[in-house]
PDB file of C-alpha atoms in Angstrom:
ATOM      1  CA  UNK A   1      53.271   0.074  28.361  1.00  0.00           C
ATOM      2  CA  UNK A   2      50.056  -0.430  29.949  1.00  0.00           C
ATOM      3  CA  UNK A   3      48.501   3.138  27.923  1.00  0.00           C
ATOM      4  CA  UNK A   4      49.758   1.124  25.016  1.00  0.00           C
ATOM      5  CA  UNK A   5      48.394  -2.293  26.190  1.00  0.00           C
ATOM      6  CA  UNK A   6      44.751   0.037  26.801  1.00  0.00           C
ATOM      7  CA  UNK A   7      44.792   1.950  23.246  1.00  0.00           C
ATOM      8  CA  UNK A   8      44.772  -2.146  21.899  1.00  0.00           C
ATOM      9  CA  UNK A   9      42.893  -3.323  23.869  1.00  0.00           C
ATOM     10  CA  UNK A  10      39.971   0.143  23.008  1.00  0.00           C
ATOM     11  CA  UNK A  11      40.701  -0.293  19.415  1.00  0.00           C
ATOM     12  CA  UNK A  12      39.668  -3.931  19.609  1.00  0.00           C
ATOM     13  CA  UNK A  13      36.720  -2.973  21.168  1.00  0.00           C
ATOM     14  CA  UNK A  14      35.306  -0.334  19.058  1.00  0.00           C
ATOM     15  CA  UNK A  15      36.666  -2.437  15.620  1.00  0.00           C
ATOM     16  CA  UNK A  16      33.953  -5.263  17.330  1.00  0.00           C
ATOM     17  CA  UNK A  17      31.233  -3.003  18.063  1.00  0.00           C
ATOM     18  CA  UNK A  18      31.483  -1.749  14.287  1.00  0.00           C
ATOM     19  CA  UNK A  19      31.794  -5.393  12.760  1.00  0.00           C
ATOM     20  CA  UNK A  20      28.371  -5.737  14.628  1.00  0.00           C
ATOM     21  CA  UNK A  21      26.501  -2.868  14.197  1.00  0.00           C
ATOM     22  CA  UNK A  22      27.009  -2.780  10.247  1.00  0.00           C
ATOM     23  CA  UNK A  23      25.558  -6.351   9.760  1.00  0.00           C
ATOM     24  CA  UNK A  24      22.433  -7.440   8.383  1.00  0.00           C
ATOM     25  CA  UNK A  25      19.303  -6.878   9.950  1.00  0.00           C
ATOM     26  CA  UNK A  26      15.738  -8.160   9.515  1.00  0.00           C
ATOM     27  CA  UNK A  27      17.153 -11.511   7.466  1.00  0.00           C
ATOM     28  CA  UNK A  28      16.308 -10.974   4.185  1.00  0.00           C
ATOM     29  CA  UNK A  29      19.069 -10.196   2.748  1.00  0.00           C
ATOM     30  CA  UNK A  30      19.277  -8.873  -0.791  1.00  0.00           C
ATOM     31  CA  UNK A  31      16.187  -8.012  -2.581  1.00  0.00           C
ATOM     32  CA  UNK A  32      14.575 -10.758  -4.609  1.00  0.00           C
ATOM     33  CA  UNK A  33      14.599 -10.718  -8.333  1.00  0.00           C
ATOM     34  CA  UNK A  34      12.400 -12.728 -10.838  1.00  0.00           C
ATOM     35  CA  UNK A  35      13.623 -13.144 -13.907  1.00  0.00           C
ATOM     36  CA  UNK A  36      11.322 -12.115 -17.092  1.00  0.00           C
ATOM     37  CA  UNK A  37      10.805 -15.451 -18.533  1.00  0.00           C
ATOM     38  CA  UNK A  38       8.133 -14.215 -21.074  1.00  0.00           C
ATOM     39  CA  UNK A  39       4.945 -15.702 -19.808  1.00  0.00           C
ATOM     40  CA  UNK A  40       1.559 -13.882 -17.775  1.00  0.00           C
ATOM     41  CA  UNK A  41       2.304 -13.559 -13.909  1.00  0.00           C
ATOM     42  CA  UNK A  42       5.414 -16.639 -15.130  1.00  0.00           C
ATOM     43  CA  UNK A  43       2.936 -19.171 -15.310  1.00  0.00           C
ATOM     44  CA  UNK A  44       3.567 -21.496 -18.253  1.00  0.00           C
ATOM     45  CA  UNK A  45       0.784 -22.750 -19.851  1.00  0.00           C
ATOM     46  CA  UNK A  46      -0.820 -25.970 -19.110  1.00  0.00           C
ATOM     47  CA  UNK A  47      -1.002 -28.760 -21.673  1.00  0.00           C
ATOM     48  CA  UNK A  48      -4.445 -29.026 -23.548  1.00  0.00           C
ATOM     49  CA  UNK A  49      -7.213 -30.454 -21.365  1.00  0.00           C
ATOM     50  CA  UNK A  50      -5.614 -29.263 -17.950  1.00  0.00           C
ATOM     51  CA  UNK A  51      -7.250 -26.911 -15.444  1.00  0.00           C
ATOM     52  CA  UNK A  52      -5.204 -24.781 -13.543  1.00  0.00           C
ATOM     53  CA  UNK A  53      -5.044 -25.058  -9.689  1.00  0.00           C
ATOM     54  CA  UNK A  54      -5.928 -21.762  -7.728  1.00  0.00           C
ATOM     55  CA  UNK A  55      -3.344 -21.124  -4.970  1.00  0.00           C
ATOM     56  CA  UNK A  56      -4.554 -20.726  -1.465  1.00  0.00           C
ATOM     57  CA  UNK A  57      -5.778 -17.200  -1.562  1.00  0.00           C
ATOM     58  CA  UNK A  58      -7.397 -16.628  -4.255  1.00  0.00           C
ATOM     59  CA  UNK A  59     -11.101 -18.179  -2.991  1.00  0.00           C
ATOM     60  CA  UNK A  60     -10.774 -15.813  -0.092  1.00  0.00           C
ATOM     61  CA  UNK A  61      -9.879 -12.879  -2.311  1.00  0.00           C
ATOM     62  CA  UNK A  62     -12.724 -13.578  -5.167  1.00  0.00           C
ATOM     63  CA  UNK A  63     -15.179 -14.205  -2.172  1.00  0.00           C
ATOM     64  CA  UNK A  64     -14.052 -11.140  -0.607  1.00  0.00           C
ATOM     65  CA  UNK A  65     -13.329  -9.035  -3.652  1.00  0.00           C
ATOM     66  CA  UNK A  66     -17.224 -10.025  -5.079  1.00  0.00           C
ATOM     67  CA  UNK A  67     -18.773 -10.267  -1.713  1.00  0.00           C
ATOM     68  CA  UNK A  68     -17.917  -6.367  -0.768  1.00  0.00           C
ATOM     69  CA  UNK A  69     -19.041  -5.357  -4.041  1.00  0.00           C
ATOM     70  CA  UNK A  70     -22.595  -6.876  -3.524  1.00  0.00           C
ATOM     71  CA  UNK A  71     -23.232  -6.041  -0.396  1.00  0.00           C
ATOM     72  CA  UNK A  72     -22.536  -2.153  -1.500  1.00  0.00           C
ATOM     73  CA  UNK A  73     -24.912  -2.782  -4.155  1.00  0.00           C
ATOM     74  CA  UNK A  74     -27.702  -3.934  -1.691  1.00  0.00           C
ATOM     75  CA  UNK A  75     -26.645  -1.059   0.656  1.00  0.00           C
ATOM     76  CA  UNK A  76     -26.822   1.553  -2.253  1.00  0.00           C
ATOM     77  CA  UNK A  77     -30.408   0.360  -3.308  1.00  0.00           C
ATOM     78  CA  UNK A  78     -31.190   0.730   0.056  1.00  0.00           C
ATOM     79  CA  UNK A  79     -29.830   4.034   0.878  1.00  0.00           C
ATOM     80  CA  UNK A  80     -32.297   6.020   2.357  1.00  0.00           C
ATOM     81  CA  UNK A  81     -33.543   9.502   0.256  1.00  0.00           C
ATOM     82  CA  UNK A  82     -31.793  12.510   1.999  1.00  0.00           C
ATOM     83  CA  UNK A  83     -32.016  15.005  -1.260  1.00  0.00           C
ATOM     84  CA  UNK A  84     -33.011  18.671  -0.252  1.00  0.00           C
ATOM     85  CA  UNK A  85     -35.869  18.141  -3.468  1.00  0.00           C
ATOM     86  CA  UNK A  86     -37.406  15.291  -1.642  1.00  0.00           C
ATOM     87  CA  UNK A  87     -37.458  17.129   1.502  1.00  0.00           C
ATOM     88  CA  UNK A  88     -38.561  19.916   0.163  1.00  0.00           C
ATOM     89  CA  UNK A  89     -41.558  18.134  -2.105  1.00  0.00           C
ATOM     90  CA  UNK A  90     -42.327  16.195   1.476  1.00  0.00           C
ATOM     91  CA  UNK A  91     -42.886  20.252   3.580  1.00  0.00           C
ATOM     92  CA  UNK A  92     -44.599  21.490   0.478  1.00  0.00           C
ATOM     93  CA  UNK A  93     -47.308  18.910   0.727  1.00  0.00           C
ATOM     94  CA  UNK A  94     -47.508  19.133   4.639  1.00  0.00           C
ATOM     95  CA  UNK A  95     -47.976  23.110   4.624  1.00  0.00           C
ATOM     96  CA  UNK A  96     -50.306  22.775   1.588  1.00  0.00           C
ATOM     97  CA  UNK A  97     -52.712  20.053   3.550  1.00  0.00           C
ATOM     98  CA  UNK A  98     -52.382  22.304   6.735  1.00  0.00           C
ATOM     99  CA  UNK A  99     -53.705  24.957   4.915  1.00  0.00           C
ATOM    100  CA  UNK A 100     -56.342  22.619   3.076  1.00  0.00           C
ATOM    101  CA  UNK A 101     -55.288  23.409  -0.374  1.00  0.00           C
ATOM    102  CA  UNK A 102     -54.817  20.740  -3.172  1.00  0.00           C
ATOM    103  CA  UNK A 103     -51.871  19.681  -4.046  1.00  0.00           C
ATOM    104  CA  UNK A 104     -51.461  18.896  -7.517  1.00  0.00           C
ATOM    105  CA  UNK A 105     -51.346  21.374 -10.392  1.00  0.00           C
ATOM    106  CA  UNK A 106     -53.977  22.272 -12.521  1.00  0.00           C
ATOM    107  CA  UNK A 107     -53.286  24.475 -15.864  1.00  0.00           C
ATOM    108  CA  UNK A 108     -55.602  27.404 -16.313  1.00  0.00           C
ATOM    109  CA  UNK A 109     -56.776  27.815 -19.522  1.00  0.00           C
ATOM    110  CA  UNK A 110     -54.801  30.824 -19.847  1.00  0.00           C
ATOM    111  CA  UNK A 111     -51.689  28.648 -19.709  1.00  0.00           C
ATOM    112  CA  UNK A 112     -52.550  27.250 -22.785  1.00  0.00           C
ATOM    113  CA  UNK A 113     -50.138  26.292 -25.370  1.00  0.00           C
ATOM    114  CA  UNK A 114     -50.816  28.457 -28.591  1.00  0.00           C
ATOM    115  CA  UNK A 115     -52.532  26.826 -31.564  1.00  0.00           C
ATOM    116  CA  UNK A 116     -49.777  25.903 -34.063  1.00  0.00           C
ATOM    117  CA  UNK A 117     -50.075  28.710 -37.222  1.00  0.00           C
ATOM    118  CA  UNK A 118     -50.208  27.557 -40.649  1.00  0.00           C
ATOM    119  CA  UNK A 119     -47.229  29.114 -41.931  1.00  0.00           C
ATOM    120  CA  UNK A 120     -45.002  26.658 -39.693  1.00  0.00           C
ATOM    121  CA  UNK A 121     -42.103  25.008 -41.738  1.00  0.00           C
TER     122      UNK A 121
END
């Protein structure tokens, strides 16, 4: 009787521990569903002459949102010149004044460009 009593009394047990384990965690339930109801974002339009009222957010995102973009802008502009050609131009000039040449480029007359001929078209 009592290995009877015992299997009950284990079966009751585990039948518990199951009814617990498979319930529902976290609260929410069933996954929300909007239905369509043929409207932007289901807002319905206001009547003429009414201005819509911005929810709480939406300040802080268009401040955010606008604010981030400008101050990239600023640090773009800013951005300081680290192009190999700019480096380059900058120890070109250095060795050139070490040495006491000029820098800038003058065209022998060599260099020329050729007189245009007459039979051009």
């Amino acid at each position: 009787m009592s290995a009877t009593r015992s299997l009950a009394l284990r079966a009751r047990l585990q039948a518990r521990s199951l009814s617990t384990s498979s319930r529902v965690r976290g609260g929410h339930g069933a996954p929300h569903y909007n239905q369509p109801s043929g409207y932007l974002f289901g807002e319905k339009p206001l009547p003429a002459g009414q201005k819509r009222k911005w929810e709480d957010w939406e300040a802080v995102w268009y401040l955010g949102m606008f604010g981030s973009m400008a101050f990239a802008a600023v640090g773009l502009y800013y951005k300081p010149d680290t192009s190999i050609q700019t480096w380059a131009l900058k120890e070109a000039r250095e060795r050139l004044e070490a040495r006491g040449e000029e820098f800038t480029y003058k065209a022998s007359p060599a260099a020329a460009a050729p007189a245009p001929s007459e039979h051009s078209s």
